[in-house]
Each structure stands twice: as structure tokens, then as C-alpha cells.
Coordinates of C-alpha atoms and ligand atoms in Angstrom, one line a residue:
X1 CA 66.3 15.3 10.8
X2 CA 64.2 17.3 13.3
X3 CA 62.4 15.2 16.5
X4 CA 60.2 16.7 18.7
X5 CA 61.9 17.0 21.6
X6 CA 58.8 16.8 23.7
X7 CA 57.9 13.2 22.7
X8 CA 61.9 12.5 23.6
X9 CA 61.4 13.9 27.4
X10 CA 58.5 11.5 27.8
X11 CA 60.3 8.6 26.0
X12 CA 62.7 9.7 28.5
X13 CA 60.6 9.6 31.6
X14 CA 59.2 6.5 31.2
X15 CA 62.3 4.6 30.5
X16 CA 64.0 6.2 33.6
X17 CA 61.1 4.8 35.7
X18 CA 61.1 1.8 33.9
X19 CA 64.7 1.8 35.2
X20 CA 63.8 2.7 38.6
X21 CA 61.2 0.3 39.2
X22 CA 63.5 -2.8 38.0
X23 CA 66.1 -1.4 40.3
X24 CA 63.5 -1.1 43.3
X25 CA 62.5 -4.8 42.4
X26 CA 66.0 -5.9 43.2
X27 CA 66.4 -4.2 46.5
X28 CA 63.5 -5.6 47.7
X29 CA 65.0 -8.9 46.8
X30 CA 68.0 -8.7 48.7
X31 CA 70.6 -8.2 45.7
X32 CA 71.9 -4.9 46.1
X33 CA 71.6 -2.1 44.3
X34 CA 73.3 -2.2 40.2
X35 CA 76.2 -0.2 39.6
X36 CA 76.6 2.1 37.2
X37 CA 77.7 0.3 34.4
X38 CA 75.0 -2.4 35.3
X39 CA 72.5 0.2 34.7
X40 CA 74.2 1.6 31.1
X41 CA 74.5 -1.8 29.7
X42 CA 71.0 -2.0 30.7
X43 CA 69.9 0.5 29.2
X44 CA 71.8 0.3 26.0
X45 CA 70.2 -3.5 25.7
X46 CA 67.0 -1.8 26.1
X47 CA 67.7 0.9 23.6
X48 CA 68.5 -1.6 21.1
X49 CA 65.5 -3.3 21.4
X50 CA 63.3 -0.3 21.4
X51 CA 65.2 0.8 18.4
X52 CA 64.6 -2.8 16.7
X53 CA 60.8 -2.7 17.0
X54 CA 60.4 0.8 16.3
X55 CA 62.5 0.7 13.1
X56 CA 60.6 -2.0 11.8
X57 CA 57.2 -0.7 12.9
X58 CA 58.2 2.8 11.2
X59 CA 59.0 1.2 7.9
X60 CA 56.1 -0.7 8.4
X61 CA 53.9 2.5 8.8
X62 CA 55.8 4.1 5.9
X63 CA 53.7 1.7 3.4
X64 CA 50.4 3.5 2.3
X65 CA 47.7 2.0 1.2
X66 CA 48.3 -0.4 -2.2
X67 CA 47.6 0.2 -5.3
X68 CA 46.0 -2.6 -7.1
X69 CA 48.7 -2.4 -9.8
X70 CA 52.1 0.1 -10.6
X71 CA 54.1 -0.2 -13.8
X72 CA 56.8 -1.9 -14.5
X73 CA 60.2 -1.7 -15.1
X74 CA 59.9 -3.8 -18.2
X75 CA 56.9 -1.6 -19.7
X76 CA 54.3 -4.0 -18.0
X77 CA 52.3 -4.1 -15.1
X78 CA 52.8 -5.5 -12.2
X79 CA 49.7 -6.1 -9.9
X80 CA 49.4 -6.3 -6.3
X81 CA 49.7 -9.7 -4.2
X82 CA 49.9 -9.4 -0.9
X83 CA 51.5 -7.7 2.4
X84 CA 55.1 -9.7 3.2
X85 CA 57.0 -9.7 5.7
X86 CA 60.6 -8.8 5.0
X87 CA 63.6 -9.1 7.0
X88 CA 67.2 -7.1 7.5
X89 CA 69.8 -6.2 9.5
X90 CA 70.5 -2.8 11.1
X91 CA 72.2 -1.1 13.7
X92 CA 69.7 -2.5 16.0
X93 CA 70.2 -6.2 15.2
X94 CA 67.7 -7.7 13.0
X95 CA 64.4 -6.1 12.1
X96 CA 60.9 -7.2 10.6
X97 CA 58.8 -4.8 8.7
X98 CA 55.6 -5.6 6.3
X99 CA 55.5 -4.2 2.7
X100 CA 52.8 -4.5 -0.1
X101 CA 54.2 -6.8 -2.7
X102 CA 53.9 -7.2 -6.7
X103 CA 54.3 -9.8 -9.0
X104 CA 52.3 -11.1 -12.3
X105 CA 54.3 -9.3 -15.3
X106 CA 55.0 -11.3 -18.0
X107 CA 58.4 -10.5 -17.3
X108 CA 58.3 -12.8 -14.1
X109 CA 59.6 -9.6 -11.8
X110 CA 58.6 -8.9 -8.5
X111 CA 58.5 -5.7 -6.4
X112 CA 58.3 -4.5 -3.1
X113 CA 58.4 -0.4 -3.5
X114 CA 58.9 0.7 -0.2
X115 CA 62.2 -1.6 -0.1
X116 CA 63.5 0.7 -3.3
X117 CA 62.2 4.0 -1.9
X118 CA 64.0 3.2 1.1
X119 CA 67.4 1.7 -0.3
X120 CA 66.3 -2.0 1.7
X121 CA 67.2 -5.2 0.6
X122 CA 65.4 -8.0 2.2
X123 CA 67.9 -10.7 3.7
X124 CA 71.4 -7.4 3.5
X125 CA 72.2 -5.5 6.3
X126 CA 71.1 -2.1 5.8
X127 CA 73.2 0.9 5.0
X128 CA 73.9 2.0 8.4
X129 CA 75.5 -1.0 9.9
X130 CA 77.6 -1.7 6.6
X131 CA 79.5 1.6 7.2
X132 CA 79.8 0.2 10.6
X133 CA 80.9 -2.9 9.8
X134 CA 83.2 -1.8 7.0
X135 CA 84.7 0.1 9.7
X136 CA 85.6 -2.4 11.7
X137 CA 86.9 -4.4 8.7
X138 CA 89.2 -1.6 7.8
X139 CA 90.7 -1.3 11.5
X140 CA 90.8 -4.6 12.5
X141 CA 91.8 -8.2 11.3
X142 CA 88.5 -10.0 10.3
X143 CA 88.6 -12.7 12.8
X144 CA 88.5 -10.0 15.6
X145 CA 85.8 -7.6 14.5
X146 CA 83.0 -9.9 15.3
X147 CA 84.5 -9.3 19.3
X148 CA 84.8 -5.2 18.5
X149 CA 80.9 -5.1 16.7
X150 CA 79.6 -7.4 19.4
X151 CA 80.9 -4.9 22.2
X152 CA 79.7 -1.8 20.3
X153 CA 76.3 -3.3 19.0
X154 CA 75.6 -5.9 21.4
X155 CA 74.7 -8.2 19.2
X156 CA 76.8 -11.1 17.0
X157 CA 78.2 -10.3 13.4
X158 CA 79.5 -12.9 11.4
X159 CA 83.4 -13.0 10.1
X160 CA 82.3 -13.3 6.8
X161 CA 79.6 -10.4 7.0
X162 CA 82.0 -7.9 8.3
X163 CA 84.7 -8.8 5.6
X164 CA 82.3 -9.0 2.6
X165 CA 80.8 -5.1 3.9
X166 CA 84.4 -3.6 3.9
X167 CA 85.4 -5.7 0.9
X168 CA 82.0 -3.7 -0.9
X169 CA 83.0 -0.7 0.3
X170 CA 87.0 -0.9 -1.1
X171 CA 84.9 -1.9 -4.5
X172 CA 83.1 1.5 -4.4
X173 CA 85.9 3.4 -4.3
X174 CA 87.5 1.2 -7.0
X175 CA 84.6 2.0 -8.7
X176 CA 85.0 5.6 -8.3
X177 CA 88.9 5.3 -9.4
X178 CA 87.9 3.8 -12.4
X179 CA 85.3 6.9 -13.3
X180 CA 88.4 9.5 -12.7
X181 CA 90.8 7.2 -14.9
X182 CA 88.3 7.3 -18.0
X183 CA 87.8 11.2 -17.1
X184 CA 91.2 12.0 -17.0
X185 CA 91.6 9.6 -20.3
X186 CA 88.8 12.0 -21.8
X187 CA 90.0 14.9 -24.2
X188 CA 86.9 17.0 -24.0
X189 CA 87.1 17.0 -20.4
X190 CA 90.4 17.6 -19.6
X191 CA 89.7 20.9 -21.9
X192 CA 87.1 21.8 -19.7
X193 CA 89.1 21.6 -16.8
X194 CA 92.1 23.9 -18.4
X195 CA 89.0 26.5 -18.8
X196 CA 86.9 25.7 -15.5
X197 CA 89.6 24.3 -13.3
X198 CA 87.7 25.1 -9.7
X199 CA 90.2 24.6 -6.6
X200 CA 93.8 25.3 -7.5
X201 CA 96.4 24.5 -4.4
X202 CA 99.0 27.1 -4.4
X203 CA 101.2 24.5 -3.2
X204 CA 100.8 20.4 -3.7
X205 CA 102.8 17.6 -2.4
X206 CA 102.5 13.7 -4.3
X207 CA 104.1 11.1 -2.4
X208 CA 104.6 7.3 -3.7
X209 CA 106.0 4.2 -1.6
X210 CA 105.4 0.7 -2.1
X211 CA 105.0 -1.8 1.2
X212 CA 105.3 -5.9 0.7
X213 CA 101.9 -7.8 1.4
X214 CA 101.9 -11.6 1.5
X215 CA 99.6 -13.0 -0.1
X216 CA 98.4 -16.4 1.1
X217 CA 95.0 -18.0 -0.6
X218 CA 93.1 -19.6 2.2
X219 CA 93.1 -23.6 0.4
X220 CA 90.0 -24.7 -0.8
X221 CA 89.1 -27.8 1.1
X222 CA 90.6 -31.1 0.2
X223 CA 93.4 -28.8 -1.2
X224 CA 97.0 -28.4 0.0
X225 CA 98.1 -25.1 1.1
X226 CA 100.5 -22.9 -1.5
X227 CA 104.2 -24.2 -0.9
X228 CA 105.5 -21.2 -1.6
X229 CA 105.5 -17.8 -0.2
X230 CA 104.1 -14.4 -2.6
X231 CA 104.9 -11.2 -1.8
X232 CA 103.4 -8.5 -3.8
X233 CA 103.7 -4.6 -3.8
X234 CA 101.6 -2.4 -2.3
X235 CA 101.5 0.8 -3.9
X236 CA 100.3 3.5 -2.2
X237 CA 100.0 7.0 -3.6
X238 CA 98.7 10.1 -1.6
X239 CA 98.8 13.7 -2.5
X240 CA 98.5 16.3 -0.1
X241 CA 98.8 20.1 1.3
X242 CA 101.4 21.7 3.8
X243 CA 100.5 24.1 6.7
X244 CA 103.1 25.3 9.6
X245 CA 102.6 23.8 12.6
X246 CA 102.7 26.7 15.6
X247 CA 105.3 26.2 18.1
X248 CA 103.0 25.1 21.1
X249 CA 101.8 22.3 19.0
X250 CA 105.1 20.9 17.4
X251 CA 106.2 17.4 18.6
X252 CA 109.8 16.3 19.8
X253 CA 110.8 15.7 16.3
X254 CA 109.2 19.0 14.7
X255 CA 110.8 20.8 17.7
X256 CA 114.2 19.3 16.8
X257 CA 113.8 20.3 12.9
X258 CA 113.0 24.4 14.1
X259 CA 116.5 24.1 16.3
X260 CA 117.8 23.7 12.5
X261 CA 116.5 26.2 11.2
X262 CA 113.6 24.3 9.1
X263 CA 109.9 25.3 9.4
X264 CA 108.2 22.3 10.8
X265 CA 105.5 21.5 8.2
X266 CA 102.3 19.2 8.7
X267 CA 100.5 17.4 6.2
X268 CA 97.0 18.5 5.2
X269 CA 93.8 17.3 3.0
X270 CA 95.9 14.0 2.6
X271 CA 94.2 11.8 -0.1
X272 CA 95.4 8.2 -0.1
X273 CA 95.1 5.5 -3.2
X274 CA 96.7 2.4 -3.5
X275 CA 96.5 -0.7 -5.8
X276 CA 98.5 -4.0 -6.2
X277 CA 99.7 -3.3 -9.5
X278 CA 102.6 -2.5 -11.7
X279 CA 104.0 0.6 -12.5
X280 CA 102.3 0.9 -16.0
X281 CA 98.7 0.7 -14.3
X282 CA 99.3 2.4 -11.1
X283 CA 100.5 5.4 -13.5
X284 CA 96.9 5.9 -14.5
X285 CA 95.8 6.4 -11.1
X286 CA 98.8 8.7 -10.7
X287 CA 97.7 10.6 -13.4
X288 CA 93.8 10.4 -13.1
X289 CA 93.7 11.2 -9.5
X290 CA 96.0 14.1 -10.0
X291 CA 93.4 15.7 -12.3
X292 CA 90.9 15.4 -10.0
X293 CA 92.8 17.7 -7.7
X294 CA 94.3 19.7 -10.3
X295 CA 97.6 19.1 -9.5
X296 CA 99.3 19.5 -13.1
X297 CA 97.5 22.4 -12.2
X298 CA 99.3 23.8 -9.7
X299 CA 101.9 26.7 -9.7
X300 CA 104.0 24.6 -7.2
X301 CA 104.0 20.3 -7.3
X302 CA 106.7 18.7 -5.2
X303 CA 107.2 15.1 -4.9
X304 CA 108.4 12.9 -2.2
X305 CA 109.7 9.6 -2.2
X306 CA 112.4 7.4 -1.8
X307 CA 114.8 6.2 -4.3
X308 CA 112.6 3.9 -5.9
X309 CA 112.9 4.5 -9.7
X310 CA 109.6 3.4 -10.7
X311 CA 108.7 6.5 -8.6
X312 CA 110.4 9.1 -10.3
X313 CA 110.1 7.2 -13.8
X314 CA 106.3 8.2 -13.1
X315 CA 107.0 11.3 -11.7
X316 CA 109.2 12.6 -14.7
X317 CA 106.9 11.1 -17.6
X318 CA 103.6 12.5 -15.8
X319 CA 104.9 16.1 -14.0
X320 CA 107.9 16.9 -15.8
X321 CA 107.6 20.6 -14.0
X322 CA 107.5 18.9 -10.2
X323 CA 110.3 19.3 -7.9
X324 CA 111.8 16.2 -7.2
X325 CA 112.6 15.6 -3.5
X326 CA 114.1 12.2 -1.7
X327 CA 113.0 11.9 1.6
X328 CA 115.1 13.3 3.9
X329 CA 114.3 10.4 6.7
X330 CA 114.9 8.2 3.7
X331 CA 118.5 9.8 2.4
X332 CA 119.6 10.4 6.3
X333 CA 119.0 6.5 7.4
X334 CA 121.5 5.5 4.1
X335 CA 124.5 7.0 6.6
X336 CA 123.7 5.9 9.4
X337 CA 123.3 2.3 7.7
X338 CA 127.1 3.1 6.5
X339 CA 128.3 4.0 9.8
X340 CA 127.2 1.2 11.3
X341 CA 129.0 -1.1 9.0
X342 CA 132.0 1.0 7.8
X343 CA 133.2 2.1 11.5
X344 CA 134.1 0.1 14.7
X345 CA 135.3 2.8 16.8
X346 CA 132.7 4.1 18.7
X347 CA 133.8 7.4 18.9
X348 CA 134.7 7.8 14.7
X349 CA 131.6 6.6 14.2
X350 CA 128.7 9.7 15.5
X351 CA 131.8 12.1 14.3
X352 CA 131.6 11.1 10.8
X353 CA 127.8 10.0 10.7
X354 CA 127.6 14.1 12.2
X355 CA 129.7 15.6 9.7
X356 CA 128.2 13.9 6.3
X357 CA 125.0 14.2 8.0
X358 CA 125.2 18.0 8.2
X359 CA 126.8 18.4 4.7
X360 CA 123.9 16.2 3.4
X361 CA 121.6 18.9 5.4
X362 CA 123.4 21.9 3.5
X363 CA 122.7 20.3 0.3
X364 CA 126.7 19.3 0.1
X365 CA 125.5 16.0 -2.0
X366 CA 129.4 16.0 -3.3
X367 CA 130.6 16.1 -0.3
X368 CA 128.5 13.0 1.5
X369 CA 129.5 11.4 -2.0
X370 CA 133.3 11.6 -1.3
X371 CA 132.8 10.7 2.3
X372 CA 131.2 7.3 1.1
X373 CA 133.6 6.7 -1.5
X374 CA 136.7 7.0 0.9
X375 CA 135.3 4.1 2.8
X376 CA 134.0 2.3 -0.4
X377 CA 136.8 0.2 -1.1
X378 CA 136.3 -1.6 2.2
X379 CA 132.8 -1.6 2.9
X380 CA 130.6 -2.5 0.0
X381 CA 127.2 -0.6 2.0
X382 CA 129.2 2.7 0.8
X383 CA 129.7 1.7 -2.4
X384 CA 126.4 1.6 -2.5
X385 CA 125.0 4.3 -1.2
X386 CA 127.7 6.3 -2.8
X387 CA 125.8 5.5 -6.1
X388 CA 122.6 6.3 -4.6
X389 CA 123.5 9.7 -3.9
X390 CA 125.0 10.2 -6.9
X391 CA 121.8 9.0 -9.2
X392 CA 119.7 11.3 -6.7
X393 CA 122.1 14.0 -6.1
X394 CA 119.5 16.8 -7.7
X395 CA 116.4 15.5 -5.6
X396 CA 119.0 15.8 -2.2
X397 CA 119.0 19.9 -2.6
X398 CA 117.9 20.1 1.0
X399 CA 119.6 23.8 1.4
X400 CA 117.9 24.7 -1.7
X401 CA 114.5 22.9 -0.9
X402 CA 114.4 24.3 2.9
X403 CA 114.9 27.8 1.8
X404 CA 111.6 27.3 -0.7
X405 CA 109.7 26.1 2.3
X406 CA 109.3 22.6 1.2
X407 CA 108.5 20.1 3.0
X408 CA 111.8 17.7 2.9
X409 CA 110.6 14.3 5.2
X410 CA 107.6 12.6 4.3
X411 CA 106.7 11.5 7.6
X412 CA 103.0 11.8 6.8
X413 CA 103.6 9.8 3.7
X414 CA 105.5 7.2 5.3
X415 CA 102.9 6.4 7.5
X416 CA 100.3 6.3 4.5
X417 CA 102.1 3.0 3.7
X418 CA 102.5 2.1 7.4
X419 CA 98.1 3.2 7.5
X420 CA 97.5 1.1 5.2
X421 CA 99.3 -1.5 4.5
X422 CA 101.4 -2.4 8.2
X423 CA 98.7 -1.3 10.1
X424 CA 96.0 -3.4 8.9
X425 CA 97.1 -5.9 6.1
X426 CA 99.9 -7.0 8.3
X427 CA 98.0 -8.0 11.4
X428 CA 98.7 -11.4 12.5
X429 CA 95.9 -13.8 11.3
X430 CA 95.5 -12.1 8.1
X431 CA 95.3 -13.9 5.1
X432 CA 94.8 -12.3 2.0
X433 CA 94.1 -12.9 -1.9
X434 CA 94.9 -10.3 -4.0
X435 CA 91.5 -8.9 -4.7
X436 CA 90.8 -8.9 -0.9
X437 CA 93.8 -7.2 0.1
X438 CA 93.3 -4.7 -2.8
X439 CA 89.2 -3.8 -1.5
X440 CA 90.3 -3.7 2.2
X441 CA 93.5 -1.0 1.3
X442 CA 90.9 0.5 -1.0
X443 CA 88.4 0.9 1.6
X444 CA 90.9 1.9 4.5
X445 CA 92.5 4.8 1.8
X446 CA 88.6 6.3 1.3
X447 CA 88.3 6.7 5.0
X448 CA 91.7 8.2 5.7
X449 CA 91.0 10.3 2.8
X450 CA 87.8 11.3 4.2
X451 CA 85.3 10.0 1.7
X452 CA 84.1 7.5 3.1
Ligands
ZN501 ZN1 57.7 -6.6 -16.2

């Protein structure tokens, strides 16, 4: 939108005196002079309100002159009553605003068509503050972003208003899940795609992971809370590009991975979904979502994860072609868990957590397989995670997978379960249901993804 800036330098003037006077005032009273932040708190209260009465005196203004009757929807007519006065909430607090109103179809509608041509709903909070609000909601617990909006907005949002915004906005992106599921279940279209594909990454990374939320109904009154605790997954599935970090911006850790010889790599365009769900649902967002990016599509599709079968289940039945990768950080932490356990001296210990370490980094999965199995017999851990490198062996090529250029650690992945779910679902005071924790992930994943 373009303002004349002329009208803004005399807006501007004025206020300033307006400023200057009130400070003058208090002088001459004896008080001092304001500090700073005094005066900027003082004048964001006054913006607010100058932003409150204009808004609602603009959409007032915005309502020509009535006609004495407009069709409607229904195929009648609707006929004019009356000017009334409607309220809503915006990012100035709340605001009034008059609007011609209709009524007296047979149909028993009414009609206010400003509030249509302007996306208003009398009573709502307008589009503006519910992207605020929502947010909030997806940063911080609900019981604390009344404290955050009040700070920002200066005015008071209730709890419930802030949580019902973001739960909206996690159901929109539901929404707009649930249009690339039936595309991607859609014959004709996935055709069209083969022959019009658009976008094609030359390189694309999937990621899966699963994080625990508990889910605690808040009792209804009069009812006894649930006795027992439920825990259900999180799944949480982002897909993503690569691109090299330069050496004057690599961290400790990327530092550390060029010292062995491994291009440090950096996520990029990162989409994130997630559902509470089972593996035989979340596979059609999986599937669905990959479409939309074309990642079938791709000459190269790699795959992160942990050991998790459900993951590579997925994986295999949907990509057959990907390359199948455990994550490094993932595979690595296994041996240090055996260490731990399997040695007491504290100078075997780093020798032998060294040596499988760096035969695990050379791809030598045989070889971290004997090494567990020599201690197996007297440390169950290694037992164990001698069988887990075993059934991954092929997705623990690191030798093979650095030479490619993959990326081998999903730290950016990691922390899409630790964005969404730890981050916010886990914040002490949260109490979820399962729809509510599903909308808020939801909603959280659109903004990280950047569709918002
Ligand atoms: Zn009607």
C-alpha cells in the first residue's frame, strides 16, 4: 500500500508537539522530565489508540451510500434496515465501525456487505491479530501468552482466545494436508505432474522421527482427573535441500566434521509435517507431501533417520530408489552407550569408543559389529547394538555416503522433532488433548516451513 508521506510528516508533527507539550506540563509541575522509555511507551499507547479510532472510522467511511435492496444469496432479496454498529478485535484492541445492514428474505438471512468485502466478522478478532496471536500460541505455553501479547499489544488477550487462533490456524494447514493427500491419491493428476512437473531438486533429503507427547485431558468439572498417564507419538516428517556452509560461517561442530574430511552441509527450504498418527496414516502424508515437492521426482532422494523400522518400512514401500541413511549422531551415540556400560577402566574405555568409532566413520560396519559382539556375552547393551548394526549395516555406508556428498547427521532434522514437539508441546503447564496438540504442531510446522 502507498501513504502519502506528506500527510505522515504532519501526523508526525503534531504528535511530537503533542509529546512536547505533556512533557512541558510536567516540568512545570515539579516531576522531572520522562525518560526515554517513558516517552515510547507513551507514545505506543497513543499509537494504539489513534490506530483504534482511525481503523474503525475508515471502515466506517468505506460504507457508501445503501442501496435500498441487493440480492441474495438464496436467490431473494434482501432489503435494507438500518446502519449498525459492529464490533471486533484488531491489532489495535477493540474497534467500532458502522455498516448498512440487510435483512427481510424469506430465507431469514441477514447481511452486512462491507463485513464480507472486508473479510470482518463482528464479535472475531480480525485477520491481523489472529496471525499474531497464533504466533504466540505456537511459541509459547497458552497460559503465558496473554503476558507476551499484553507486552507487545498493550492490551489484554484472553487464554482461550490465543489458543483457539493458533488451534485455527494448525486446522488450516490440516486442511491444506488433506487437499495434497486427495491430489496425490488422484490418477489424472499425478500424470500431469510426470508431464508438467515444475521444480525438480537435484538433490532431496526426507527425514522421519517420532517424539513422545503426554496427553492429559483437562477434567470436565465434577470429573476426576485420568489415573493414568498417555503418551502418544509425535510424528514428524520434514523434507529438505543441502547447501555447503563456507568456512567463516561453520560452527564448532561443522568445524570439527571438515577436520575429517566431510563437507559440512546445512539444511535448506526445510518443510515440516507432523501428525499423531500411526504409520498406515502418516504414510499418506509421506507420500502426498512428497508429490507436492516432487521428490519421487528427483534424480537423488536420501533419507535420514534413526533405526526406527516404521521409518524405513515407509521409506522402502514409498521410495524404493532413495538412499537409505541412519543418522550418524544416531549410530555414533549406540557406542558410546556401550562404552559406558561394557568398560570400567577409564583409559580402555575412549580407546575402544575411538577405534569402533572411526571404523564406524570408514563405513567398517563389520568391524564395529565384531567389536560389540566381543563384549556381548557380558554386557547385554552390546548385544544389542550389535543387532542394530547388523539390521542397518547398508544404511551405515558413511565412507560410501561422505564420498557422494550426503549429508550423514540429521542435526536439522533432529531439531524438527525438538521444534516442534520439545520446544513447545513439552513446556511445563501444557496440557494437551489430542486434537489440540495435533493443531498447535500443525500450526508451529507451517511457520517453520514458511507458510504461514
Ligand atoms: Zn435469502
Amino acid at each position: 500500500m502507498n501513504y502519502n508521506m506528506e500527510t505522515i510528516n504532519t501526523l508526525a508533527q503534531q504528535f511530537a508537539e503533542m509529546f512536547r507539550m505533556a512533557v512541558i506540563e510536567q516540568q512545570k509541575a515539579g516531576e522531572g522530565t520522562p525518560l526515554i522509555a517513558q516517552i515510547e511507551n507513551g507514545m505506543r499507547e497513543a499509537l494504539k489508540q489513534i490506530g483504534q479510532q482511525a481503523l474503525g472510522l475508515f471502515l466506517s467511511s468505506m460504507q457508501a451510500t445503501p442501496a435500498s435492496e441487493i440480492d441474495c444469496p438464496c436467490g431473494g432479496k434482501l432489503h435494507y434496515q438500518r446502519m449498525r454498529t459492529a464490533h471486533v478485535i484488531s491489532v489495535f484492541s477493540g474497534v467500532t465501525y458502522e455498516r448498512a445492514y440487510y435483512a427481510g428474505c424469506h430465507c431469514k438471512r441477514g447481511k452486512a456487505p462491507l463485513d464480507e468485502q472486508f473479510g470482518l466478522e463482528p464479535g472475531a478478532v480480525t485477520a491481523g491479530l489472529a496471525a499474531l496471536l497464533a504466533l504466540a500460541g505456537i511459541e509459547f505455553s497458552y497460559d503465558q501468552s496473554p503476558k507476551w501479547l499484553q507486552a507487545y499489544l498493550l492490551f489484554d488477550i484472553a487464554e482461550n482466545t490465543v489458543r483457539s487462533e493458533t488451534e485455527k490456524m494448525g486446522e488450516l494447514q490440516k486442511m491444506l494436508e488433506a487437499e495434497l493427500i486427495q491430489q496425490s491419491q488422484d490418477e489424472a493428476y499425478l500424470q500431469e505432474r510426470e508431464r508438467h512437473p515444475g521444480r525438480i531438486a537435484p538433490r532431496i533429503y526426507g527425514s522421519m522421527d517420532a517424539a513422545k507427547v503426554r496427553i492429559e485431558p483437562r477434567p470436565k468439572k465434577g470429573e476426576k482427573p485420568a489415573e493414568h498417564e498417555d503418551w502418544r507419538d509425535m510424528k514428524v516428517l520434514s523434507w529438505f535441500e543441502t547447501e555447503v556452509v563456507t568456512p567463516a560461517q561453520r560452527s564448532i561442530r561443522q568445524r570439527k566434521q571438515a577436520e575429517r574430511e566431510h563437507l559440512p552441509l546445512r539444511a535448506k527450504n526445510l518443510r515440516y509435517f507432523c501428525d499423531i498418527t500411526e504409520a498406515d496414516e502418516f504414510d499418506k502424508l509421506l507420500w502426498a507431501t512428497g508429490c507436492s515437492l516432487n521428490a519421487d521426482l528427483s534424480p537423488e532422494l536420501i533419507f535420514l533417520g534413526d533405526g526406527a523400522v516404521w521409518i524405513w518400512n515407509l521409506v522402502s514401500r514409498y521410495y524404493p530408489n532413495a538412499v537409505q541413511i541412519v543418522d550418524w549422531y544416531h549410530a555414533e551415540e549406540h557406542l558410546e552407550t556401550v562404552a559406558a556400560v561394557a568398560f570400567t577402566d577409564p583409559q580402555e574405555r575412549p580407546r575402544w569408543l575411538e577405534d569402533v568409532t572411526q571404523a564406524l566413520w570408514e563405513g567398517q560396519v563389520e568391524q564395529v559389529i565384531s567389536a560389540c559382539e566381543v563384549l556381548a556375552n557380558s554386557c547385554p547393551e552390546a548385544r544389542k547394538a550389535a543387532n542394530y548394526f547388523y539390521t542397518n549395516a547398508e544404511r551405515m555406508r558413511y565412507d560410501r555416503f561422505r564420498a557422494a556428498g550426503y549429508m550423514i547427521g540429521s542435526g536439522s532434522v533432529e531439531s524438527a522433532c525438538k521444534q516442534i514437539v520439545s520446544q513447545r508441546l513439552k513446556l511445563p503447564g501444557a496440557q494437551w488433548i489430542v486434537k489440540g496438540a495435533v493443531q498447535t504442531a500443525k500450526a508451529r510446522a507451517a511457520w517453520l516451513s514458511g507458510s504461514w
